[in-house]
CSV table of C-alpha atoms in Angstrom, one decimal:
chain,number,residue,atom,x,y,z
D,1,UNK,CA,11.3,-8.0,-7.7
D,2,UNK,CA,12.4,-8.2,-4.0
D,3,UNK,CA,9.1,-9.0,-1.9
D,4,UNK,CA,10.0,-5.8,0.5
D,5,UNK,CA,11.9,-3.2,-0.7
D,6,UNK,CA,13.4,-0.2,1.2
D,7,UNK,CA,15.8,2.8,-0.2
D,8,UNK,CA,18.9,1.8,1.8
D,9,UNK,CA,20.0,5.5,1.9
D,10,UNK,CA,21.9,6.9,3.8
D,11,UNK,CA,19.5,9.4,5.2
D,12,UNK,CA,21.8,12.5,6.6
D,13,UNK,CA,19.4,14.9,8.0
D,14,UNK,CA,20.4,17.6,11.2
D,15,UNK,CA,19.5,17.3,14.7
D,16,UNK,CA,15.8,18.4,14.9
D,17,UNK,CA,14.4,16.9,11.6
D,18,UNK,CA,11.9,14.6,10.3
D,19,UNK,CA,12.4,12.1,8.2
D,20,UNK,CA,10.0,10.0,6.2
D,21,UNK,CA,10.8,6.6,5.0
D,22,UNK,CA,8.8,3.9,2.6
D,23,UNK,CA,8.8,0.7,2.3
D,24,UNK,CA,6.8,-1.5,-0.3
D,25,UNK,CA,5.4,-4.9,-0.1
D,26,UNK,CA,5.0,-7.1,-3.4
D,27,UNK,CA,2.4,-9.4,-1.6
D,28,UNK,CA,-0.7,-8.5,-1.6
D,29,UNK,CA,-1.7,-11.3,1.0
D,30,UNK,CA,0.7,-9.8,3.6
D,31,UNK,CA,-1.1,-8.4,6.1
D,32,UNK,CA,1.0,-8.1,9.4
D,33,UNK,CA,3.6,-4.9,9.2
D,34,UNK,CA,6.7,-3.9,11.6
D,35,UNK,CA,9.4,-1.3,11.5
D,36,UNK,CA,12.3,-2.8,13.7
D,37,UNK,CA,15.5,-0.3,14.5
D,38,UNK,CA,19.1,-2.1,14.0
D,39,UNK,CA,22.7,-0.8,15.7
D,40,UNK,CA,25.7,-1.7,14.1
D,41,UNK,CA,26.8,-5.3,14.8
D,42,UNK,CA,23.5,-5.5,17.2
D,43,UNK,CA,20.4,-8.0,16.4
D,44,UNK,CA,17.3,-5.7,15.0
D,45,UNK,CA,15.1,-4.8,18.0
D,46,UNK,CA,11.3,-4.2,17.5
D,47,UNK,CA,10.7,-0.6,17.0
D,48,UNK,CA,6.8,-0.7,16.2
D,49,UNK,CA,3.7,-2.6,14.6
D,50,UNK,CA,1.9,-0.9,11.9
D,51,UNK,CA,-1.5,-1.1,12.2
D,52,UNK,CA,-4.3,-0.5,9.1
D,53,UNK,CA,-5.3,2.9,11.1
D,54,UNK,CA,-1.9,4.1,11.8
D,55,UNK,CA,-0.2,4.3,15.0
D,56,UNK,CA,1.9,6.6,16.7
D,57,UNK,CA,4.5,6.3,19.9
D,58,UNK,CA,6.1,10.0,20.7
D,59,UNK,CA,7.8,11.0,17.7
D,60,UNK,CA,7.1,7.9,15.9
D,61,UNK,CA,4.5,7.7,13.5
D,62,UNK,CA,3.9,4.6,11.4
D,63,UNK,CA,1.2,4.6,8.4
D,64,UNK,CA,0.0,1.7,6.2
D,65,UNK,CA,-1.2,2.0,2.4
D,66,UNK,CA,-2.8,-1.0,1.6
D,67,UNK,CA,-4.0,0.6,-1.7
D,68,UNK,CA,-0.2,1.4,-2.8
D,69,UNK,CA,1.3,-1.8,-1.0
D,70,UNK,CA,3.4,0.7,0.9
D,71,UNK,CA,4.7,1.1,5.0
D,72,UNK,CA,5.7,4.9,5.9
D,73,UNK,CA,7.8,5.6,9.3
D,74,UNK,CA,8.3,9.3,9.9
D,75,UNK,CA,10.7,10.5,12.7
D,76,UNK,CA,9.8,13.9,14.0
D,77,UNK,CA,12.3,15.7,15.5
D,78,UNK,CA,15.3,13.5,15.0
D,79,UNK,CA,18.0,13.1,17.9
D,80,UNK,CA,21.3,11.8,17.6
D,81,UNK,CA,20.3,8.2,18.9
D,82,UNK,CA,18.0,8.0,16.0
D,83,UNK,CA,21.1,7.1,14.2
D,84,UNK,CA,20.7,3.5,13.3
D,85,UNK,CA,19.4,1.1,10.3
D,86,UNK,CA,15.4,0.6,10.1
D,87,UNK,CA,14.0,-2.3,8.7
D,88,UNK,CA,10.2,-2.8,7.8
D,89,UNK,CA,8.8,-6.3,7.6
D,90,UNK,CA,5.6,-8.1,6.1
D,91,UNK,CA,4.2,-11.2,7.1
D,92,UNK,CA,1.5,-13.2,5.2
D,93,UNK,CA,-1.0,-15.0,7.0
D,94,UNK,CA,-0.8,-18.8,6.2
D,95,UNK,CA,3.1,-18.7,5.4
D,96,UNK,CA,3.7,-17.5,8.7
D,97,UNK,CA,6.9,-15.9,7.6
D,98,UNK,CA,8.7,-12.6,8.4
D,99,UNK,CA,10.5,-11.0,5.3
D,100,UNK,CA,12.5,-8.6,6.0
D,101,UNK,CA,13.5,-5.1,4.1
D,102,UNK,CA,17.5,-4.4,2.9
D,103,UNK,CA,17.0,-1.6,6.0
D,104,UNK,CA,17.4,2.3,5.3
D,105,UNK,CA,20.3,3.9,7.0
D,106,UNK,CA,20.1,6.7,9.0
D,107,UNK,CA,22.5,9.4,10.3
D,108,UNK,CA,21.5,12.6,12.0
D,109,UNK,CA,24.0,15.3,12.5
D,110,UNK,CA,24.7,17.6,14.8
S,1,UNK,CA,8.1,-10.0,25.5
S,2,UNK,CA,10.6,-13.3,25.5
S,3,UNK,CA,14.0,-13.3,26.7
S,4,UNK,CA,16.0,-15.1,23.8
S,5,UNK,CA,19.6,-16.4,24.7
S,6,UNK,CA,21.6,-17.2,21.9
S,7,UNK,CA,25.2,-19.0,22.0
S,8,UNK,CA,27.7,-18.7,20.8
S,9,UNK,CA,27.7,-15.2,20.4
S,10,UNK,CA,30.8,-15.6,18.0
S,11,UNK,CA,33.1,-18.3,16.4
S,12,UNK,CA,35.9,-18.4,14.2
S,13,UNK,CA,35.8,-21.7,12.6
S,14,UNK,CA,38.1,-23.6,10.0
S,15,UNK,CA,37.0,-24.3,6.6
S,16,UNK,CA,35.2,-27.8,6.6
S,17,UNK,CA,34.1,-28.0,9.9
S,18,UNK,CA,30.3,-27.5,11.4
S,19,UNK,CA,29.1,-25.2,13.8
S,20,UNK,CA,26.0,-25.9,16.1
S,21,UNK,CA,24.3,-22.7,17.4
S,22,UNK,CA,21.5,-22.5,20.1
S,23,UNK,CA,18.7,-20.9,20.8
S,24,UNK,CA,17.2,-21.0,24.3
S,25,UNK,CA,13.9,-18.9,24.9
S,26,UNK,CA,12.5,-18.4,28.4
S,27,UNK,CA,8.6,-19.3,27.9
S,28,UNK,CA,7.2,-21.6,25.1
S,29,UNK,CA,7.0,-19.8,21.5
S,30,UNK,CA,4.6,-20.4,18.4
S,31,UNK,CA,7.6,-20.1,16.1
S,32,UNK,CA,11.0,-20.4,15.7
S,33,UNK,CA,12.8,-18.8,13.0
S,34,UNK,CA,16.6,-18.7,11.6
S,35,UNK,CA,18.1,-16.0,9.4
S,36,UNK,CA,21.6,-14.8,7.9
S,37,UNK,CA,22.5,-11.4,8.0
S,38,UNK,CA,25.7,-11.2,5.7
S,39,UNK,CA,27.9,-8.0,6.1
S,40,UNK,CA,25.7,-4.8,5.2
S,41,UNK,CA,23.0,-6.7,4.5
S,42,UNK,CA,19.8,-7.2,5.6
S,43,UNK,CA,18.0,-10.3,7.0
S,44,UNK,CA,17.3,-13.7,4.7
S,45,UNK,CA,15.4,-16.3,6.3
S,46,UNK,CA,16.7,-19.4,6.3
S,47,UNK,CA,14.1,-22.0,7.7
S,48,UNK,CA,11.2,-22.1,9.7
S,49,UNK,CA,11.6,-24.5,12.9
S,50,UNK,CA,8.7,-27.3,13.3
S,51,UNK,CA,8.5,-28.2,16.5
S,52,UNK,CA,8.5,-32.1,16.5
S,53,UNK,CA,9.1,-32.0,12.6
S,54,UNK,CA,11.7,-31.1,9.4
S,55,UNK,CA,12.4,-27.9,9.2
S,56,UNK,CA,10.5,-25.5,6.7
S,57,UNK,CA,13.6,-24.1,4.0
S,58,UNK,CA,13.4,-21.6,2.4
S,59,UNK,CA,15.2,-21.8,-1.1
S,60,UNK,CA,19.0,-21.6,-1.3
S,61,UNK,CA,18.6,-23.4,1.8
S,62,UNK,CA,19.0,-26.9,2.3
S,63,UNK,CA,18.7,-29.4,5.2
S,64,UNK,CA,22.1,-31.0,4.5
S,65,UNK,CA,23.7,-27.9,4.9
S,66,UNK,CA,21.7,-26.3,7.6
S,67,UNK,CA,20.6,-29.2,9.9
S,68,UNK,CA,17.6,-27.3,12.4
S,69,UNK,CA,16.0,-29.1,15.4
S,70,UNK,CA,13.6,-28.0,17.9
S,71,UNK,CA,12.9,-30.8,20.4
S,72,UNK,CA,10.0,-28.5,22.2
S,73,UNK,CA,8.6,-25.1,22.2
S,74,UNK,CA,11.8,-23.2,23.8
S,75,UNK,CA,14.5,-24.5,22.1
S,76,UNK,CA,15.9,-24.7,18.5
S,77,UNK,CA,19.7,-25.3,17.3
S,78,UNK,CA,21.0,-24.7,13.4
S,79,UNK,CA,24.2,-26.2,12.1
S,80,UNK,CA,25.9,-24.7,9.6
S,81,UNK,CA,27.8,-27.6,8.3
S,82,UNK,CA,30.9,-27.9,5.6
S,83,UNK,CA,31.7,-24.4,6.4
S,84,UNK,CA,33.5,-22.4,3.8
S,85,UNK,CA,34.5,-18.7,3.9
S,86,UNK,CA,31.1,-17.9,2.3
S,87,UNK,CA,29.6,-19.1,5.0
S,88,UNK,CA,30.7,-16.1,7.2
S,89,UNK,CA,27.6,-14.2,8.4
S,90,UNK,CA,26.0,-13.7,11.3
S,91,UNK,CA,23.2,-16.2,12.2
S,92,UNK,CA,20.0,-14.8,14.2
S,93,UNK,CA,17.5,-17.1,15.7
S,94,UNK,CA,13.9,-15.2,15.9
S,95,UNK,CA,10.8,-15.6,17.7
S,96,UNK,CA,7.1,-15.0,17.5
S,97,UNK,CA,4.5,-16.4,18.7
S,98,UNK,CA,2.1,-16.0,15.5
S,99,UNK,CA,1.5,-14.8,12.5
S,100,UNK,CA,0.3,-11.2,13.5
S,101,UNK,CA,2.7,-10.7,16.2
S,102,UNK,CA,5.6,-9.5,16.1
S,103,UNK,CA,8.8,-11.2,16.0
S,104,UNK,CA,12.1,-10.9,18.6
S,105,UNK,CA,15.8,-11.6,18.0
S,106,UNK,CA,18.2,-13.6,19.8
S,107,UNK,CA,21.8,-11.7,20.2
S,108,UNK,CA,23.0,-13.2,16.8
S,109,UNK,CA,26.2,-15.3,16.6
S,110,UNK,CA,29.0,-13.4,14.5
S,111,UNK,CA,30.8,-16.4,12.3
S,112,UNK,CA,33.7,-16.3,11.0
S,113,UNK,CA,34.9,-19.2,8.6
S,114,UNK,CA,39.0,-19.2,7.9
């Protein structure tokens, strides 16, 4: 079992949507969470750090289940340069490593 | 956050040859880390660089075929020696500057192997 796993989509979803995605974490010990955004042929850019009580930045919401091992990002309404790859990541204290999700695509439609 | 220059930010190399990639941050970093992103995939970490020491591989990943040095806290290069077409990937150097921060991304450097 992959030690964070995303559903790679796609996710097609009109102009004006939300979207939810997961992402799960096999390692109980991680404790450090991000959601990074990735453009085609682009290195993955830092989109947000997922705290234990949540966090929000404009239509950006991310949410952490420790219980379930799981990350959430939800994109309220979606523009067209929402269009992109997201990857979640995990990091364990004492490895200090960053492991990194397959990414979910994204496309929103006009 | 740091301002990560990466070079080159592409190659096309021949088959048996080594490449040396850099990675040049502007203020001193905690850690230093190298992954592979092959096409429409996502990120695998290759090593963790120790400043002053052997890298840390991760497995799959050897030192003889990924040399890694980082002289001081700015600075880290990875060869990707031997290359065959397998090799062909793009190769992202990563900072952070611990283990509850979060990490930033050089440019990348888009290899080809022929």
């Amino acid at each position: 079992r992959k030690e964070v796993e995303q559903d790679p989509g796609p996710f097609n979803v009109p102009e004006g949507a939300t979207v939810a995605f997961n992402c799960t974490y096999s390692n109980s010990a991680s404790q450090s969470f991000f959601w990074y955004r990735q453009d085609c042929r682009k290195e993955p850019k830092l989109l947000m750090s997922v705290y234990s009580s949540g966090n929000e930045d404009g239509r950006f919401t991310a949410q952490l289940n420790r219980a379930s091992q799981y990350i959430s990002l939800l994109i309220r309404d979606s523009k067209l340069s929402d269009s992109a790859t997201y990857l979640c990541a995990a990091s364990t204290s004492g490895t200090y490593k960053y492991i990194f999700g397959t990414g979910t695509r994204l496309k929103v439609l006009a | 956050s740091a301002v990560i220059s990466q070079k080159p930010s592409r190659d096309i190399c021949q088959r048996g040859t080594s490449l040396t990639i850099q990675c040049q941050v502007d203020s001193q970093v905690t850690m230093m880390f190298w992954y592979r992103q092959q096409p429409g995939q996502s990120l695998t970490l290759i090593a963790t660089a120790n400043q002053g020491s052997e890298a840390t591989y991760e497995s799959g990943f050897v030192i003889d075929k990924f040399p890694i040095s980082r002289p001081n806290l700015t600075f880290s290069t990875l060869t990707v020696s031997n290359m065959s077409p397998e090799d062909s990937s793009i190769y992202l150097c990563s900072v952070a500057q611990g283990v509850r921060t979060e990490a930033f991304f050089g440019q990348g450097t888009r290899l080809t192997v022929v």
